[in-house]
Coordinates of C-alpha atoms in Angstrom, one line a residue:
M16 CA 0.0 0.0 0.0
D17 CA 2.7 2.5 0.9
N18 CA 4.4 2.3 -2.5
F19 CA 1.4 3.5 -4.6
L20 CA 0.2 5.9 -1.9
N21 CA 3.6 7.4 -1.6
F22 CA 3.9 7.7 -5.4
T23 CA 0.4 9.4 -5.5
E24 CA 1.5 11.9 -2.9
D25 CA 4.7 12.7 -4.8
Y26 CA 2.8 12.9 -8.1
C27 CA 0.2 15.4 -6.7
R28 CA 3.0 17.6 -5.2
E29 CA 4.8 17.6 -8.6
V30 CA 1.6 18.5 -10.5
A31 CA 0.8 21.3 -8.0
N32 CA 4.2 22.8 -8.6
S33 CA 3.3 23.1 -12.3
C34 CA -0.1 24.7 -11.6
T35 CA -0.4 28.5 -12.1
E36 CA -3.8 28.8 -10.4
C37 CA -5.4 30.4 -13.4
G38 CA -8.7 28.7 -12.6
L39 CA -9.7 27.8 -16.1
C40 CA -10.3 24.2 -15.1
V41 CA -12.8 25.3 -12.5
E42 CA -14.6 27.6 -15.0
A43 CA -14.9 24.8 -17.5
C44 CA -16.0 22.1 -15.0
P45 CA -19.6 21.0 -15.6
V46 CA -20.2 19.9 -12.0
V47 CA -19.1 23.1 -10.2
P48 CA -22.6 24.7 -10.3
L49 CA -24.2 21.4 -9.5
A50 CA -22.1 21.1 -6.3
G51 CA -23.0 24.6 -5.3
L52 CA -19.5 25.9 -6.0
E53 CA -20.3 28.6 -8.6
S54 CA -19.9 31.4 -6.1
Q55 CA -16.4 30.2 -5.2
D56 CA -13.4 32.0 -6.6
A57 CA -11.9 29.7 -9.3
G58 CA -8.3 30.6 -8.4
Q59 CA -9.0 29.9 -4.7
L60 CA -10.5 26.5 -5.4
V61 CA -7.3 25.5 -7.4
S62 CA -5.2 27.0 -4.6
G63 CA -7.1 24.7 -2.3
L64 CA -6.0 21.7 -4.5
K65 CA -2.4 22.8 -4.2
S66 CA -2.7 23.0 -0.5
L67 CA -4.2 19.5 -0.3
S68 CA -1.3 18.3 -2.5
E69 CA 1.2 19.7 -0.1
G70 CA -0.5 17.9 2.8
K71 CA -2.1 21.1 4.2
S72 CA -5.7 21.9 5.0
S73 CA -7.6 24.0 2.5
T74 CA -9.5 27.2 3.4
S75 CA -11.6 26.8 0.2
R76 CA -14.1 24.1 -0.7
A77 CA -11.6 22.2 -2.8
S78 CA -12.6 18.9 -1.0
D79 CA -16.2 19.4 -2.2
W80 CA -14.9 19.8 -5.7
L81 CA -13.0 16.6 -5.4
D82 CA -16.1 14.7 -4.2
A83 CA -18.2 16.2 -7.0
C84 CA -15.9 15.3 -9.9
N85 CA -17.6 13.3 -12.6
G86 CA -14.4 12.6 -14.7
S87 CA -15.5 14.6 -17.7
G88 CA -12.0 15.6 -18.6
I89 CA -12.9 19.0 -19.8
C90 CA -10.4 20.4 -17.3
N91 CA -7.6 18.7 -19.2
D92 CA -8.6 20.4 -22.5
V93 CA -8.4 23.9 -21.1
C94 CA -5.3 23.7 -18.9
P95 CA -2.6 26.0 -20.5
E96 CA 0.1 24.0 -18.6
N97 CA -1.1 20.7 -20.1
I98 CA -1.7 19.3 -16.7
N99 CA -3.9 16.2 -16.5
V100 CA -6.2 17.7 -14.0
R101 CA -8.5 14.7 -13.9
S102 CA -5.6 12.5 -12.9
W103 CA -4.5 15.1 -10.3
I104 CA -8.0 15.1 -8.8
S105 CA -8.2 11.3 -8.8
G106 CA -4.9 11.2 -6.9
L107 CA -6.1 13.8 -4.3
R108 CA -9.4 11.9 -3.8
T109 CA -7.3 8.8 -3.0
I110 CA -5.2 10.7 -0.5
Q111 CA -8.4 12.2 1.0
D112 CA -10.1 8.9 1.2
V113 CA -7.2 7.3 3.1
S114 CA -7.1 10.2 5.5
R115 CA -10.8 10.3 6.2
T116 CA -11.7 6.6 6.6
P117 CA -10.0 3.9 8.7
E118 CA -8.3 1.2 6.6
R119 CA -10.6 -1.6 7.9
D120 CA -13.7 0.3 6.7
R121 CA -12.1 1.1 3.3
R122 CA -11.2 -2.5 2.7
K123 CA -14.7 -3.7 3.7
A124 CA -16.3 -1.2 1.4
S125 CA -14.0 -2.2 -1.4
S126 CA -14.6 -5.9 -0.8
D127 CA -18.4 -5.5 -0.6
K128 CA -18.6 -3.6 -3.8
F129 CA -16.3 -6.0 -5.7
R130 CA -18.3 -9.0 -4.5
A131 CA -21.6 -7.4 -5.5
M132 CA -20.2 -6.5 -9.0
S133 CA -18.7 -10.0 -9.5
Q134 CA -22.0 -11.8 -8.5
A135 CA -24.0 -9.5 -10.8
I136 CA -21.7 -10.0 -13.7
R137 CA -21.7 -13.8 -13.3
L138 CA -25.4 -14.0 -13.0
L139 CA -26.1 -11.6 -15.9
S140 CA -23.6 -13.2 -18.3
S141 CA -25.0 -16.7 -17.3
M142 CA -28.5 -15.4 -18.2
Q143 CA -27.4 -14.5 -21.7
L144 CA -24.7 -16.9 -22.9
P145 CA -24.0 -20.6 -22.9
P146 CA -21.0 -21.8 -20.9
D147 CA -18.7 -22.4 -23.8
V148 CA -19.2 -18.8 -25.1
I149 CA -18.6 -17.4 -21.6
S150 CA -15.2 -19.2 -21.5
K151 CA -14.4 -17.9 -25.0
I152 CA -14.9 -14.2 -24.1
T153 CA -13.1 -14.3 -20.7
R154 CA -10.1 -16.5 -21.3
T155 CA -7.0 -16.1 -23.4
K156 CA -6.8 -18.2 -26.6
G157 CA -3.3 -19.4 -25.6
R158 CA -2.0 -19.4 -29.2
G159 CA 1.2 -17.5 -28.6
P160 CA 2.2 -13.9 -29.2
A161 CA -0.6 -11.9 -30.7
D162 CA -0.9 -8.6 -32.4
V163 CA -3.2 -7.2 -29.7
V164 CA -4.8 -8.1 -26.5
F165 CA -8.5 -7.3 -26.6
Y166 CA -9.2 -6.2 -23.0
T167 CA -12.9 -6.3 -22.3
G168 CA -12.9 -5.3 -18.7
C169 CA -15.6 -6.6 -16.4
N170 CA -18.9 -4.7 -16.7
V171 CA -19.3 -5.2 -20.5
L172 CA -20.2 -8.8 -19.6
R173 CA -23.5 -7.5 -18.5
T174 CA -24.2 -6.8 -22.2
P175 CA -22.0 -9.6 -23.7
H176 CA -23.4 -9.3 -27.2
I177 CA -21.1 -6.3 -27.6
V178 CA -18.0 -8.5 -26.9
M179 CA -19.2 -11.0 -29.4
N180 CA -19.6 -8.2 -32.0
M181 CA -16.0 -7.0 -31.3
M182 CA -14.6 -10.5 -31.7
E183 CA -16.5 -10.9 -35.0
I184 CA -15.0 -7.5 -36.2
L185 CA -11.5 -8.5 -35.2
D186 CA -11.9 -11.9 -36.9
A187 CA -13.1 -10.1 -40.1
L188 CA -10.0 -7.9 -40.0
E189 CA -7.8 -11.0 -39.6
I190 CA -6.3 -9.7 -36.4
L191 CA -4.4 -12.2 -34.3
Y192 CA -5.5 -11.4 -30.8
E193 CA -5.7 -12.7 -27.2
I194 CA -8.8 -11.8 -25.1
A195 CA -8.6 -10.8 -21.5
G196 CA -11.9 -10.3 -19.7
G197 CA -14.0 -10.6 -16.6
T198 CA -13.1 -10.0 -13.0
S199 CA -9.9 -12.0 -13.3
F200 CA -8.5 -9.1 -15.3
C201 CA -10.0 -6.3 -13.2
C202 CA -8.4 -2.8 -13.5
G203 CA -8.9 -2.2 -9.8
V204 CA -11.2 0.8 -10.1
T205 CA -13.5 -0.5 -7.3
Q206 CA -10.6 -0.8 -4.9
H207 CA -9.1 2.5 -6.1
R208 CA -12.3 4.5 -5.6
S209 CA -12.8 3.0 -2.2
G210 CA -9.4 4.0 -1.0
D211 CA -8.4 0.4 -0.6
I212 CA -4.9 1.1 -2.0
G213 CA -3.2 -2.1 -1.0
S214 CA -5.8 -4.2 -2.8
Y215 CA -5.8 -1.8 -5.8
E216 CA -2.1 -2.2 -6.2
R217 CA -2.3 -6.0 -6.1
V218 CA -5.2 -6.2 -8.5
A219 CA -3.9 -3.7 -11.1
S220 CA -0.4 -5.2 -10.9
R221 CA -1.7 -8.7 -11.5
T222 CA -3.6 -7.6 -14.6
S223 CA -0.8 -5.5 -15.9
R224 CA 1.7 -8.4 -15.5
A225 CA -0.8 -10.7 -17.4
F226 CA -0.8 -8.2 -20.3
E227 CA 3.0 -8.2 -20.4
E228 CA 3.1 -12.0 -20.4
M229 CA 0.9 -12.1 -23.5
K230 CA 3.6 -10.2 -25.3
A231 CA 1.2 -8.3 -27.6
Q232 CA 2.3 -5.1 -29.3
E233 CA -0.8 -3.3 -28.0
V234 CA -3.6 -3.7 -25.5
I235 CA -6.9 -2.3 -26.8
S236 CA -9.4 -1.6 -24.0
W237 CA -13.1 -1.7 -24.6
C238 CA -14.0 -0.2 -21.2
P239 CA -13.3 3.6 -20.9
T240 CA -12.9 3.3 -17.1
C241 CA -10.3 0.6 -17.4
L242 CA -8.5 2.7 -20.0
L243 CA -8.4 5.7 -17.6
Q244 CA -7.3 3.6 -14.7
F245 CA -4.3 2.2 -16.5
N246 CA -3.4 5.2 -18.7
E247 CA -3.9 7.9 -16.1
N248 CA -3.3 6.2 -12.7
W249 CA -1.3 3.1 -13.2
V250 CA 1.0 3.9 -16.1
N251 CA 2.9 6.7 -14.3
Y252 CA 3.6 4.4 -11.3
D253 CA 4.3 1.1 -13.0
K254 CA 5.6 2.1 -16.5
P255 CA 4.5 -1.1 -18.2
D256 CA 6.1 -2.5 -21.4
Y257 CA 2.8 -2.3 -23.4
A258 CA 0.8 0.6 -24.8
M259 CA -3.0 0.7 -24.2
A260 CA -5.5 2.4 -26.5
H261 CA -9.2 2.5 -26.8
V262 CA -10.8 0.0 -29.3
T263 CA -12.2 2.8 -31.3
Q264 CA -8.7 4.2 -32.0
F265 CA -7.6 0.8 -33.1
L266 CA -10.6 0.2 -35.4
H267 CA -10.2 3.6 -36.9
K268 CA -6.7 2.5 -38.2
Y269 CA -8.4 -0.2 -40.2
L270 CA -11.2 2.0 -41.6
D271 CA -10.0 1.6 -45.2
K272 CA -9.9 -2.2 -44.9
M273 CA -13.4 -2.2 -43.4
R274 CA -14.7 0.1 -46.2
S275 CA -13.6 -2.5 -48.8
Q276 CA -15.5 -5.2 -46.9
F277 CA -18.7 -3.3 -46.0
A278 CA -21.8 -4.7 -47.7
N279 CA -25.0 -2.9 -48.3
C280 CA -27.0 -2.6 -45.1
P281 CA -30.6 -1.6 -44.4
P282 CA -31.1 2.1 -44.7
R283 CA -30.9 3.7 -41.3
R284 CA -31.1 7.3 -39.9
V285 CA -29.1 7.1 -36.7
V286 CA -28.3 9.4 -33.8
L287 CA -25.0 8.7 -32.1
Q288 CA -25.0 9.4 -28.4
E289 CA -21.8 11.3 -27.9
H290 CA -19.3 11.6 -25.0
D291 CA -16.3 13.7 -24.6
G292 CA -13.7 12.8 -22.0
I293 CA -11.5 10.4 -23.9
P294 CA -10.0 12.2 -26.9
G295 CA -11.0 11.0 -30.3
V296 CA -13.5 8.3 -29.4
T297 CA -16.7 10.1 -30.5
E298 CA -15.0 11.4 -33.7
H299 CA -13.7 7.9 -34.5
V300 CA -17.1 6.3 -34.1
T301 CA -18.7 9.0 -36.1
E302 CA -16.3 8.3 -39.0
L303 CA -16.7 4.6 -38.7
L304 CA -20.5 4.8 -38.9
A305 CA -20.5 7.4 -41.7
S306 CA -18.5 4.9 -43.8
I307 CA -21.2 2.2 -43.6
P308 CA -23.4 2.2 -46.8
H309 CA -26.9 3.5 -46.3
V310 CA -26.3 4.7 -42.7
E311 CA -27.2 8.4 -42.3
L312 CA -25.9 10.2 -39.2
V313 CA -28.4 12.7 -37.9
P314 CA -27.1 15.5 -35.6
V315 CA -29.3 16.4 -32.6
K316 CA -28.8 18.6 -29.5
Q317 CA -27.2 16.7 -26.6
N318 CA -25.0 17.1 -23.6
R319 CA -21.8 15.4 -24.6
N320 CA -19.7 17.0 -21.9
F321 CA -21.4 15.6 -18.9
G322 CA -19.1 12.8 -17.9
Y323 CA -16.9 10.6 -20.1
V324 CA -19.5 7.8 -19.9
C325 CA -23.0 7.0 -18.7
G326 CA -23.4 5.1 -15.5
G327 CA -21.7 6.2 -12.3
I328 CA -22.4 9.9 -12.9
G329 CA -26.1 9.1 -12.9
E330 CA -25.9 7.9 -9.3
T331 CA -24.6 11.3 -8.2
Y332 CA -26.7 13.4 -10.6
P333 CA -29.8 11.3 -11.6
D334 CA -32.0 14.2 -12.6
I335 CA -29.3 15.6 -15.0
Q336 CA -28.8 12.2 -16.5
R337 CA -32.6 11.7 -17.0
E338 CA -32.8 15.1 -18.7
N339 CA -29.9 14.3 -20.9
Y340 CA -31.6 11.1 -22.1
R341 CA -34.9 12.9 -22.6
M342 CA -33.2 15.5 -24.7
L343 CA -31.4 12.9 -26.8
L344 CA -34.4 10.6 -27.4
E345 CA -36.9 13.3 -28.1
G346 CA -34.4 15.0 -30.4
A347 CA -33.9 11.7 -32.2
V348 CA -37.7 11.2 -32.7
A349 CA -38.1 14.8 -33.9
A350 CA -35.3 14.2 -36.4
Q351 CA -37.1 11.2 -37.7
A352 CA -34.2 8.9 -36.7
D353 CA -35.0 5.2 -36.4
C354 CA -32.1 4.3 -34.2
V355 CA -30.0 5.6 -31.3
V356 CA -26.4 4.3 -31.4
T357 CA -24.3 4.0 -28.2
I358 CA -20.6 4.0 -27.8
Y359 CA -20.0 2.3 -24.4
H360 CA -21.6 -0.6 -22.6
S361 CA -23.0 1.4 -19.7
C362 CA -24.6 3.7 -22.2
Q363 CA -26.2 0.7 -23.9
R364 CA -27.6 -0.5 -20.6
M365 CA -28.9 3.0 -19.6
L366 CA -30.8 3.4 -22.9
A367 CA -31.7 -0.2 -23.5
G368 CA -35.4 0.1 -22.7
A369 CA -36.0 3.3 -24.7
A370 CA -37.7 1.3 -27.4
A371 CA -40.5 0.6 -24.9
Q372 CA -41.2 4.4 -24.7
Y373 CA -40.0 5.8 -28.1
P374 CA -40.3 4.6 -31.7
L375 CA -36.5 3.9 -31.7
N376 CA -34.2 1.0 -31.7
V377 CA -31.1 1.2 -29.4
L378 CA -28.0 -0.4 -30.9
N379 CA -24.3 -0.3 -30.1
Y380 CA -22.0 0.9 -32.9
T381 CA -20.4 -2.6 -33.0
D382 CA -23.8 -4.0 -34.0
L383 CA -23.8 -1.9 -37.2
I384 CA -20.1 -2.5 -38.0
S385 CA -20.4 -6.3 -37.5
E386 CA -23.5 -6.3 -39.6
A387 CA -21.9 -4.3 -42.4
L388 CA -19.0 -6.8 -42.4
G389 CA -21.5 -9.6 -43.0
R390 CA -20.8 -11.2 -39.6
P391 CA -23.3 -13.1 -37.4
S392 CA -25.6 -11.1 -35.2
Y393 CA -26.2 -11.5 -31.5
T394 CA -29.3 -10.8 -29.5
D395 CA -29.1 -8.1 -26.8
I396 CA -30.9 -10.1 -24.2
Y397 CA -30.2 -7.4 -21.6
G398 CA -32.0 -4.9 -23.8
T399 CA -34.9 -7.3 -24.3
L400 CA -35.2 -7.7 -20.5
A401 CA -35.2 -3.9 -20.2
R402 CA -38.4 -3.5 -22.3
V403 CA -41.6 -4.2 -20.4
D404 CA -43.3 -5.4 -23.6
T405 CA -40.7 -8.1 -24.3
M406 CA -39.5 -9.3 -20.9
D407 CA -41.9 -12.2 -20.7
T408 CA -40.8 -13.6 -24.0
I409 CA -37.2 -13.9 -22.9
I410 CA -37.6 -15.4 -19.4
E411 CA -37.6 -19.0 -20.7
T412 CA -34.4 -18.4 -22.6
V413 CA -32.8 -16.9 -19.5
H414 CA -33.8 -19.8 -17.4
Q415 CA -32.4 -22.3 -19.8
L416 CA -29.1 -20.5 -20.0
L417 CA -28.8 -20.4 -16.2
K418 CA -29.4 -24.1 -16.2
E419 CA -26.7 -24.8 -18.8
N420 CA -24.3 -22.7 -16.8
G421 CA -25.1 -24.6 -13.6
V422 CA -26.3 -21.4 -11.9
E423 CA -29.2 -21.7 -9.5
P424 CA -29.5 -18.1 -8.1
N425 CA -31.1 -17.8 -4.7
H426 CA -33.5 -15.0 -3.7
S427 CA -30.8 -12.6 -2.5
Q428 CA -28.8 -13.0 -5.7
I429 CA -31.8 -12.4 -7.9
E430 CA -32.7 -9.3 -5.8
L431 CA -29.1 -8.0 -6.1
V432 CA -29.2 -8.2 -9.9
A433 CA -32.8 -6.9 -10.1
N434 CA -31.9 -3.9 -7.9
Q435 CA -29.0 -3.0 -10.2
M436 CA -31.0 -3.6 -13.4
F437 CA -34.2 -1.7 -12.4
G438 CA -32.1 1.0 -10.7
E439 CA -31.0 2.1 -14.2
P440 CA -33.1 4.6 -16.1
G441 CA -33.3 2.4 -19.2
F442 CA -35.3 -0.3 -17.4
Y443 CA -39.1 -0.3 -17.5
G444 CA -41.7 -2.6 -16.1
S445 CA -42.0 -4.2 -12.7
K446 CA -38.9 -5.4 -10.7
E447 CA -41.2 -7.5 -8.5
E448 CA -42.6 -9.2 -11.6
F449 CA -39.1 -9.9 -12.9
V450 CA -38.0 -11.4 -9.6
K451 CA -41.1 -13.5 -9.3
N452 CA -40.8 -14.9 -12.9
L453 CA -37.1 -15.7 -12.5
E454 CA -37.6 -17.4 -9.1
K455 CA -40.6 -19.4 -10.5
K456 CA -38.4 -20.7 -13.3
S457 CA -35.5 -21.4 -11.0

């Protein structure tokens, strides 16, 4: 624990020395007014960060700003000193968590969150895939040095059809790849955000060593949070031998090859749900979709600056997230689009049930690329469950897959997953009915 924590303290002090206290990061931050900090002097808030970096108390509300951060990354774009302000804030939050909360409590919180996530992922993936496919998308192929490691992360396994799409795309491009996915290859974000630094260092180190042993030229991360954890927190400390990029950056390099393979697809007017926060991702997906025959991208007003991804920010600012979705979906309907396309897996989950309320389909961009390449299609069972009008039709399939996977969920496990699923804004219908039907089948 002391190694990473000491590094983080040194890193924050070093960054603080480069900061000129101009306050541009505060002025650009989308959560400042939401946290009630708009009346604070921007320079004083940044000065407070510098004081915290030096181990001193702050006379400003800098700690409140740390707590409110949604990781949008807009601060990075405006900093004239090219400071990674998001990474600085992440480090200070870690230091703050360690100082605020006893280690035993931090470790328990970390363990409880990780256990709940693991149980939910196991149950949800077992509800959607047969056992041989689960093994295929979570274990390395073991066929020697590969061009890339396709790093899925953990939570995309809640919507595993996306992983299957990506594998089809990589196969179509004749990429030699290893796959690393599931909780065995965790990035450590749960431990890091809980202030459980000892566990974070062990988890991140184990996954990082696994990447190095695969000896690939590049690791491509599906999950944006995993990418940020490794590229903004871990890489400065560990300095691994591999480079990590987002999958969209990798796919964009093969755009010309994909264009030559794209077949005619059904005409579609699509709205892409956009996110800033990870440079180039939205732009790459836009260009990929625009290259598919008969796909017309329709621009609509949306809030692309509010967080680098859907999901966690909604727990802190649920009203803002719901308003963002309403603006996006109503804008898509008004523009006579027939489809909303998501970039990330959490966005797919959050919007999955929109077809129950709007005359729109919700697809991931990998659905469209895989289709255009003539690859097999995979059902979004999670999205089917999210729609109140289709849930009953899929329960029998879910039950059969659980049986094949040897999973017999008890009431508390079903409740755990139901609470997570129906706690998301994209889910409609009755949680109680879902629990009753699943328990009846089990």
